[in-house]
Short mmCIF file of C-alpha atoms and ligand atoms in Angstrom, two decimals:
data_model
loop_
_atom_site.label_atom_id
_atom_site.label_comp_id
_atom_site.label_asym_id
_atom_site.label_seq_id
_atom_site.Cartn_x
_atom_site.Cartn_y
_atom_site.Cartn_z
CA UNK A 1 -102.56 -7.73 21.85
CA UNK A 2 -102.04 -6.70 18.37
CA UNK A 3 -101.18 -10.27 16.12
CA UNK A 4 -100.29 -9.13 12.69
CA UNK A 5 -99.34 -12.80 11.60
CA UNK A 6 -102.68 -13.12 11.97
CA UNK A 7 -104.51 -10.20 10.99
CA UNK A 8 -108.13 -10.07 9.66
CA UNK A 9 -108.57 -6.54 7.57
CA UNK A 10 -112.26 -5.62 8.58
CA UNK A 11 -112.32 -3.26 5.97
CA UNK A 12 -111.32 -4.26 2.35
CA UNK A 13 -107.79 -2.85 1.17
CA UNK A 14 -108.65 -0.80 -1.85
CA UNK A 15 -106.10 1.22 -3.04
CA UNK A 16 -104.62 2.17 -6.69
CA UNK A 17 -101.36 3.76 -5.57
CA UNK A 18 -99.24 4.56 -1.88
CA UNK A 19 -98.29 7.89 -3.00
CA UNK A 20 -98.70 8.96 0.75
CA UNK A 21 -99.74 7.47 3.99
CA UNK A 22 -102.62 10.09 4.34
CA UNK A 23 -104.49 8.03 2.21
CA UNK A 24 -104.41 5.18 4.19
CA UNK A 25 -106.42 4.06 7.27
CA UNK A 26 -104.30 2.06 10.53
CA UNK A 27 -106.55 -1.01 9.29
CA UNK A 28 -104.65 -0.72 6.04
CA UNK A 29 -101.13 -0.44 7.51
CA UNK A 30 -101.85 -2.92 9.52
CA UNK A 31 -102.66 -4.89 6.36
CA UNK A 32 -99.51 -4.33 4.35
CA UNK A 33 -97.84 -5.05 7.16
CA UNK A 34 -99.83 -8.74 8.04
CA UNK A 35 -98.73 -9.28 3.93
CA UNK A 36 -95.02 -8.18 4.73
CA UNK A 37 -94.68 -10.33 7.84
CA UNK A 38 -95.93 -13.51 6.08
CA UNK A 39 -93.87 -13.33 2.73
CA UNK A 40 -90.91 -12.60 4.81
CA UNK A 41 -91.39 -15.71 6.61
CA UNK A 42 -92.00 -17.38 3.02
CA UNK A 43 -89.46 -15.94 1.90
CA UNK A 44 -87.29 -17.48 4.62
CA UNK A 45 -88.07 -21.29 4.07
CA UNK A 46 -88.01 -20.79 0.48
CA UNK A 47 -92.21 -21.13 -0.10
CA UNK A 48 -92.92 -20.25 -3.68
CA UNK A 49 -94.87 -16.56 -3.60
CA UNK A 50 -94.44 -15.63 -7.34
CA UNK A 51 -97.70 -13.07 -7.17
CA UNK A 52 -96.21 -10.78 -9.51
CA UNK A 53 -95.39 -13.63 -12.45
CA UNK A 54 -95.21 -11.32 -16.03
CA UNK A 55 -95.30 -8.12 -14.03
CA UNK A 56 -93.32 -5.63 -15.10
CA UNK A 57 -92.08 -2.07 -12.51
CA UNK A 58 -90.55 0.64 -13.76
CA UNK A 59 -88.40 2.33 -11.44
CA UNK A 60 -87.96 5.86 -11.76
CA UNK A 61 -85.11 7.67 -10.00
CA UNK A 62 -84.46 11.56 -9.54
CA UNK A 63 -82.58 10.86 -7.22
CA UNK A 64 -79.97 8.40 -5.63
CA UNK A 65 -80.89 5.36 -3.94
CA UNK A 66 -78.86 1.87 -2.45
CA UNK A 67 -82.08 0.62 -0.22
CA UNK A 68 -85.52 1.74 -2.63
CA UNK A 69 -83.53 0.42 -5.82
CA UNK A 70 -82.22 -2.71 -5.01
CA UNK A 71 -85.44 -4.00 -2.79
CA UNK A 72 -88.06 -2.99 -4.92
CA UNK A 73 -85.53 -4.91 -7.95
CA UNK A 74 -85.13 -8.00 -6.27
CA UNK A 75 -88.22 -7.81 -4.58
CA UNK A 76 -90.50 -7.80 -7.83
CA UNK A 77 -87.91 -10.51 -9.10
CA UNK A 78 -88.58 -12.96 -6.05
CA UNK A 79 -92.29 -12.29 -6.43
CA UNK A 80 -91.29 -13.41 -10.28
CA UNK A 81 -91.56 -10.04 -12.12
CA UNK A 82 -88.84 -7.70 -13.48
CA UNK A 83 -87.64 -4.26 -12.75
CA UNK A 84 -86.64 -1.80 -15.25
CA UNK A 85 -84.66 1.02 -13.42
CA UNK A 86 -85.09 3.96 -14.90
CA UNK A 87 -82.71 7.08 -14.42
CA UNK A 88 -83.80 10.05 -15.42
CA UNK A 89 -80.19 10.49 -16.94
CA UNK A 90 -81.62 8.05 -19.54
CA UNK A 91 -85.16 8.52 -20.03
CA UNK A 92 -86.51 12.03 -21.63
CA UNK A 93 -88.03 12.88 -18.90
CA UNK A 94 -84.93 14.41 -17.48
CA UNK A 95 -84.60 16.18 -20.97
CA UNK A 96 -87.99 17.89 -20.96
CA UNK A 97 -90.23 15.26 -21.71
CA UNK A 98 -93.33 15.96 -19.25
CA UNK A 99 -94.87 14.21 -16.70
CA UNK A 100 -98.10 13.75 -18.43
CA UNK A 101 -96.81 12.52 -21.62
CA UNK A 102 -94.20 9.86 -19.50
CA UNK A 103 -97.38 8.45 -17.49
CA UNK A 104 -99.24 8.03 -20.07
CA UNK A 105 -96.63 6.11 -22.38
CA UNK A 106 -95.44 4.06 -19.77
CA UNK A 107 -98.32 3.32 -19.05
CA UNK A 108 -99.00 0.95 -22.36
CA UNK A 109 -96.10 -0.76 -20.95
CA UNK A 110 -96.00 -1.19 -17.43
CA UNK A 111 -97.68 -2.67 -14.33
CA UNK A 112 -96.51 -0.49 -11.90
CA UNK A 113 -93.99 2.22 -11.45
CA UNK A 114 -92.04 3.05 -8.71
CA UNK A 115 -90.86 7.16 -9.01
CA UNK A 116 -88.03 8.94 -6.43
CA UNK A 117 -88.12 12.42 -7.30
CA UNK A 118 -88.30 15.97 -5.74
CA UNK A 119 -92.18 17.24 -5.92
CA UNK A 120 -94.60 15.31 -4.63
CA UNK A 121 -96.81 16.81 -7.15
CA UNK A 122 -94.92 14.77 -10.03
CA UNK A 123 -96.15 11.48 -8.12
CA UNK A 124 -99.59 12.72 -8.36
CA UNK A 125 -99.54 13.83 -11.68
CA UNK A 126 -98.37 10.58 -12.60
CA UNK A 127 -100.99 8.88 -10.97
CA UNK A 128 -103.11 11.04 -12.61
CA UNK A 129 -102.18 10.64 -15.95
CA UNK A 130 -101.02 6.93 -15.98
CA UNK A 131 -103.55 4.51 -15.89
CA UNK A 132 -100.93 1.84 -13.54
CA UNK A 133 -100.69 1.99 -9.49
CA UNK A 134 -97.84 4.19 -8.60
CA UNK A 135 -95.78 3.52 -5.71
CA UNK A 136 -93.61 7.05 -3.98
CA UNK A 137 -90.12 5.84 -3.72
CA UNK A 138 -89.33 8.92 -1.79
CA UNK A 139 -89.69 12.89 -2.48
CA UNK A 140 -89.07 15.82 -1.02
CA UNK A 141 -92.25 15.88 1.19
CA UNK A 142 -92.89 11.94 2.03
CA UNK A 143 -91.02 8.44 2.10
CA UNK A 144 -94.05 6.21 2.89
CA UNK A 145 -92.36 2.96 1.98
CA UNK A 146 -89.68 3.65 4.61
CA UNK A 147 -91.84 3.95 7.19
CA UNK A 148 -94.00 1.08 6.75
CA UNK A 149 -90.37 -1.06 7.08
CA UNK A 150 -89.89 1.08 10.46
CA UNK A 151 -93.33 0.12 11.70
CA UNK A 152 -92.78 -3.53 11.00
CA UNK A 153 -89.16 -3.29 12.77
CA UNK A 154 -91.18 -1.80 15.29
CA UNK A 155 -93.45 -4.55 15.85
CA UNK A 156 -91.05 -7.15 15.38
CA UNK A 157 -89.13 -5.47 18.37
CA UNK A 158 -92.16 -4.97 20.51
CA UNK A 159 -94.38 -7.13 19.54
CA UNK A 160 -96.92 -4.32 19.38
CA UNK A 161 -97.56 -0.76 17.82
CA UNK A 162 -100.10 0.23 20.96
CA UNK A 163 -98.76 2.38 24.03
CA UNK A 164 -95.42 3.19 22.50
CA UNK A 165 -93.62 6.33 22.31
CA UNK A 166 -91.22 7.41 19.11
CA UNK A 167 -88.74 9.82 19.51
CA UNK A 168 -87.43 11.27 16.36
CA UNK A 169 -84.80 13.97 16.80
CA UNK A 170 -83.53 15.62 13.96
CA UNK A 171 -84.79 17.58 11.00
CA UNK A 172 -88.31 17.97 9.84
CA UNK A 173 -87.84 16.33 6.69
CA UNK A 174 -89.76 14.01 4.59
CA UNK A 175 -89.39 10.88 6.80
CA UNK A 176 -90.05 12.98 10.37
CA UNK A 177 -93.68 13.79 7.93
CA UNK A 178 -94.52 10.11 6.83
CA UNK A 179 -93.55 9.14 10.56
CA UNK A 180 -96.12 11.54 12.17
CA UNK A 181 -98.79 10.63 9.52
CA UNK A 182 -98.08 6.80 10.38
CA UNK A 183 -97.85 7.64 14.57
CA UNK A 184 -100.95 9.92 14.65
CA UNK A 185 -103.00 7.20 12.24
CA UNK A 186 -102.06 3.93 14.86
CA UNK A 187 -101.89 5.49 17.92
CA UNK A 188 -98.21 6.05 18.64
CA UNK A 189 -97.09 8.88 20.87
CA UNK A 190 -94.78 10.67 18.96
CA UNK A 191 -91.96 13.54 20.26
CA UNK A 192 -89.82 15.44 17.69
CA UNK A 193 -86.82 17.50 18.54
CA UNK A 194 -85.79 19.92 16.03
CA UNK A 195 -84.13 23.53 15.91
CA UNK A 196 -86.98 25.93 15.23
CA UNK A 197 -86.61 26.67 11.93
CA UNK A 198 -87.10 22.91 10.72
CA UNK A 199 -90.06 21.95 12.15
CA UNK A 200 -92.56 19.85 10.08
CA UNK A 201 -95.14 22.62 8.10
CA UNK A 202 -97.95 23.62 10.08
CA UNK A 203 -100.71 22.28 7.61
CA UNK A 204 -98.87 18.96 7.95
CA UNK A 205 -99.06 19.51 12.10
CA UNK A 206 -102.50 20.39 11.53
CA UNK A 207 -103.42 17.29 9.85
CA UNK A 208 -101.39 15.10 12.39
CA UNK A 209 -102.93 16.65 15.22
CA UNK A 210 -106.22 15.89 14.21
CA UNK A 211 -105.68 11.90 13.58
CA UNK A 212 -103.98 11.86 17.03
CA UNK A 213 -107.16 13.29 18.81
CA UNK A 214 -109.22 10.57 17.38
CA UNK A 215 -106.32 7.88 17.85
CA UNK A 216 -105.43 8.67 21.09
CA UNK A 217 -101.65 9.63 19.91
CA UNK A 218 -99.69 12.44 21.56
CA UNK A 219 -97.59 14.86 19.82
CA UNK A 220 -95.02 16.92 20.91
CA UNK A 221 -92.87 19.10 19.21
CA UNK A 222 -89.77 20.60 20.72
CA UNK A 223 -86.17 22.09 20.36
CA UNK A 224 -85.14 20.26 23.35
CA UNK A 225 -83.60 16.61 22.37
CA UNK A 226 -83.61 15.68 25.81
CA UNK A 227 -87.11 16.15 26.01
CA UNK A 228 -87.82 14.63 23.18
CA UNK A 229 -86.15 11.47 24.26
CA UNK A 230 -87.56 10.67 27.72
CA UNK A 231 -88.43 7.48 28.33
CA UNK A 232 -89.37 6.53 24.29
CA UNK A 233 -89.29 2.90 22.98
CA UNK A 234 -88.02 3.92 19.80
CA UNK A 235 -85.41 6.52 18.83
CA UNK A 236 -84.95 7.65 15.22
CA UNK A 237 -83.06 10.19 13.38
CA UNK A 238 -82.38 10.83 9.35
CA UNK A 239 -79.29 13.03 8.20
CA UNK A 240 -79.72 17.18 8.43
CA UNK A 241 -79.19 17.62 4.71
CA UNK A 242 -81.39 15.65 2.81
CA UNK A 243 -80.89 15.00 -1.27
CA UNK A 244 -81.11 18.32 -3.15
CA UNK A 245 -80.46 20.11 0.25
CA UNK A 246 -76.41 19.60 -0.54
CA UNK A 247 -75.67 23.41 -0.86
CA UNK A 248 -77.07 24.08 2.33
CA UNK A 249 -75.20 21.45 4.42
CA UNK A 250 -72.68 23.90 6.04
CA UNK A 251 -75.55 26.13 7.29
CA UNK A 252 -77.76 22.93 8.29
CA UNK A 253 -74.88 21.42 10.73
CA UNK A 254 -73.86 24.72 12.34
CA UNK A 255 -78.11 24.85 12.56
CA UNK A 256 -78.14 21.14 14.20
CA UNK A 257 -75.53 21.16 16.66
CA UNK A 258 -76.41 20.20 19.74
CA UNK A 259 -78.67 17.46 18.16
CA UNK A 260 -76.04 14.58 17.88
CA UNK A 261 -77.58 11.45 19.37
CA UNK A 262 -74.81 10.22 20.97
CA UNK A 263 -74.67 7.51 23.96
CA UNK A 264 -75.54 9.96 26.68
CA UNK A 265 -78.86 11.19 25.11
CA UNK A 266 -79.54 7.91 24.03
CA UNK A 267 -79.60 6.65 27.82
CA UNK A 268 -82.46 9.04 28.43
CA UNK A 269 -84.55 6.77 26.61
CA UNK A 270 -86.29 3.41 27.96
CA UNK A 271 -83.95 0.82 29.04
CA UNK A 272 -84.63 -1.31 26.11
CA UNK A 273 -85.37 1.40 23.11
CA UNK A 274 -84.39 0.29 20.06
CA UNK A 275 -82.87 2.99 17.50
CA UNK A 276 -83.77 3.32 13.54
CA UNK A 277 -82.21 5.55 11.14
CA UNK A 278 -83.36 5.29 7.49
CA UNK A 279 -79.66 5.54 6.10
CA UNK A 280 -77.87 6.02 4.70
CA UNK A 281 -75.81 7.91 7.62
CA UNK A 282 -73.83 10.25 8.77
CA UNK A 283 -71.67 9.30 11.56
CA UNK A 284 -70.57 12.10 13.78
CA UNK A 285 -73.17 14.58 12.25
CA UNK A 286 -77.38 13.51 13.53
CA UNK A 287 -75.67 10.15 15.61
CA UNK A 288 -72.78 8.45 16.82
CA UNK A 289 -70.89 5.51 16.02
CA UNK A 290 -71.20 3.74 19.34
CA UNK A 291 -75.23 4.42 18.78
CA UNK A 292 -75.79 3.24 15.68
CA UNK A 293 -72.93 0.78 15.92
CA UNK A 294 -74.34 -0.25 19.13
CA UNK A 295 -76.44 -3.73 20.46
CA UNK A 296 -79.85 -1.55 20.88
CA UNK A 297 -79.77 -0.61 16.97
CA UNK A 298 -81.87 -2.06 14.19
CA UNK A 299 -81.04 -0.37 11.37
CA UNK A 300 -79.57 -3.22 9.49
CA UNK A 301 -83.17 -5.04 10.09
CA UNK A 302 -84.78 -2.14 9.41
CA UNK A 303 -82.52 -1.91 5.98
CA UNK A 304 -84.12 -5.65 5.10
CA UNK A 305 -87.63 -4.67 5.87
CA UNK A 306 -87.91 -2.24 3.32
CA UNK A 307 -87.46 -5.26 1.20
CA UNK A 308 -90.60 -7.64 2.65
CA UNK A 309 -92.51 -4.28 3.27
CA UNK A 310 -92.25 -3.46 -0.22
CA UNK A 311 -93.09 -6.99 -1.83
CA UNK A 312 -96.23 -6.59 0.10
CA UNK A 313 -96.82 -3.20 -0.96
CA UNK A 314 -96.49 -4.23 -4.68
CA UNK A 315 -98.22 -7.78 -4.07
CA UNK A 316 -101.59 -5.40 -3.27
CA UNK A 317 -100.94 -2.77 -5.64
CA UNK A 318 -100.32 -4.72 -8.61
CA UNK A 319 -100.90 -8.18 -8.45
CA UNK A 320 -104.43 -9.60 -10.40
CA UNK A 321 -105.13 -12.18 -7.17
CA UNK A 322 -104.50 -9.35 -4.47
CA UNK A 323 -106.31 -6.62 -6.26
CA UNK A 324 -109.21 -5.22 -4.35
CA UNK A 325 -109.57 -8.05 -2.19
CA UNK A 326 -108.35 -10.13 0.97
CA UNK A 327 -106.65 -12.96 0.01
CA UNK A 328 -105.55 -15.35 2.72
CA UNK A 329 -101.33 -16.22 2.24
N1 LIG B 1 -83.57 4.72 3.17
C1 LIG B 1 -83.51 4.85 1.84
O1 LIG B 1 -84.48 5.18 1.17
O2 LIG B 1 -82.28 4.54 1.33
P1 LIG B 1 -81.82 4.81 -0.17
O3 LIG B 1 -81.71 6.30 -0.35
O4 LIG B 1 -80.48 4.14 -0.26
O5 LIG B 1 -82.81 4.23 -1.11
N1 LIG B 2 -84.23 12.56 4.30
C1 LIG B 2 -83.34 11.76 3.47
C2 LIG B 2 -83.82 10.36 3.43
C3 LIG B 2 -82.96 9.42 2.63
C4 LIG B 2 -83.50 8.03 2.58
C5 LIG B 2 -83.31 12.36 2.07
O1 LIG B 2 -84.36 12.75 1.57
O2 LIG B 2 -82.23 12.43 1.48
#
């Protein structure tokens, strides 16, 4: 019986930046996720849990965002810090200004910075050339804060994140790659569905494949939603045309169809499966109203764990008391 509430890390939580979930272990998930649980609860009966008092994140967006912006803003406030959002509208970065010279200026004044872009190689680089923890907000490849708020809806579901099967049906798109790294690191059984010509890269399956030998996680990949489905606990989907993918939404839906999850598919899965979509949605297009509208969706819990699942992800990353060590909350 997994107890996250009251989870002992056997292995210290050492980490600079999440700029994917490759580079960290189940015991480390599992750690975030003890954090998240507990200052959610705190958070709840009002206990004080300013960690981040004087901190300062900048937020760094390529992209638009509703969910990354305003939790990681009001969660650095309730942990008392502040958030600077910056747009790259504003900031010289989005006039030129490179990558290397932005990380290390900001830096001199930052804690922490928070970046939604396009190439996952501009999170690196700015963990490379910054001298602060950096946090991926989201890029073209990986969304690893996302799916650390789906594993904790998970849990909080099911009560568990052993013998379960996920069933993600839709493209193979940044979070369908953060939720394979996550299921093939804790053990989930994991079935995509996808039209052939989206399926996650091979060097990602590769590296999925090989954490689910050792973690006793089964993948499957498919074009068959139906297949995909059967019998799974959880059943996710993310829109077919991601951000920056807008000119090719005409081909991408004529490429999906057949992929809706709508009420009958759903009703292939387990009684009792719960469904998750990232959002923000598309009804009519990757899922139905009367799906995601419907009593076995979470996605509005899901939506508020990104909140707790971030304050815990900051809490470790940047906060003096956290840093490099357990600390009992
Ligand atoms: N799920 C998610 O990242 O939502 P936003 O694009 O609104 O931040
Ligand atoms: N795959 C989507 C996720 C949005 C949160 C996108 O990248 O636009």
């Amino acid at each position: 019986m997994l107890d996250l509430l009251n989870y002992n890390a056997k292995t210290p939580f050492i980490h600079k930046h999440l700029l994917t979930l490759k580079d960290y272990s189940k015991q480390d998930i599992y750690y975030i996720l003890s954090i998240a649980l507990k200052l959610k609860q705190m958070k709840k009966i009002n206990t004080p849990h300013q960690y981040l008092k004087d901190k300062t994140l900048g937020m760094i967006f390529q992209k638009s965002s509703t969910r990354t912006r305003v939790s990681f803003e009001v969660g650095i406030y309730q942990l008392g810090g502040t958030a600077l959002f910056l747009s790259d509208r504003d900031i010289q970065l989005g006039r030129g200004e490179t990558i290397e010279d932005t990380a290390k200026v900001l830096s001199r004044y930052l804690d922490g910075i928070m970046i939604r872009t396009y190439k996952q190689t501009d999170v690196e680089a700015l963990a490379e050339y910054g001298t602060i923890p950096i946090i991926n907000g989201l890029t073209d490849q990986f969304h690893p804060c996302q799916i650390l708020a789906d594993l904790m809806t998970i849990y909080e579901y099911k009560n568990t994140l052993n013998d379960l099967k996920l069933s993600y049906i839709g493209d193979g798109n940044n979070i369908a790659n953060s939720l394979l790294i996550a299921c093939s690191k804790l053990g989930i059984d994991i079935a995509i569905a996808c039209p052939k010509a989206y399926k996650p890269s091979d060097e990602m399956m590769e590296y999925c494949r090989n954490h689910a030998v050792k973690n006793s996680s089964k993948i499957l990949i498919t074009e068959k939603p139906e297949y995909a489905i059967a019998n799974a606990d959880v059943v996710y989907t993310d829109v077919w045309a991601s951000m920056g993918q807008e000119a090719d939404y005409n081909r991408r839906i004529n490429d999906f169809k057949g992929y809706t999850i709508g009420a009958k598919l759903f009703s292939l899965a387990k009684k009792d499966a719960i469904f998750l979509h990232c959002l923000p949605a598309h009804r009519g297009e990757e899922v139905t109203s009367d799906v995601i509208d419907g009593p076995q969706s979470v996605v509005f819990d899901q939506a508020e764990n990104r909140l707790h699942a971030q304050k815990a992800v900051m809490t470790l990353l940047m906060s003096d008391t956290f840093k490099n060590k357990e600390v009992k909350i």
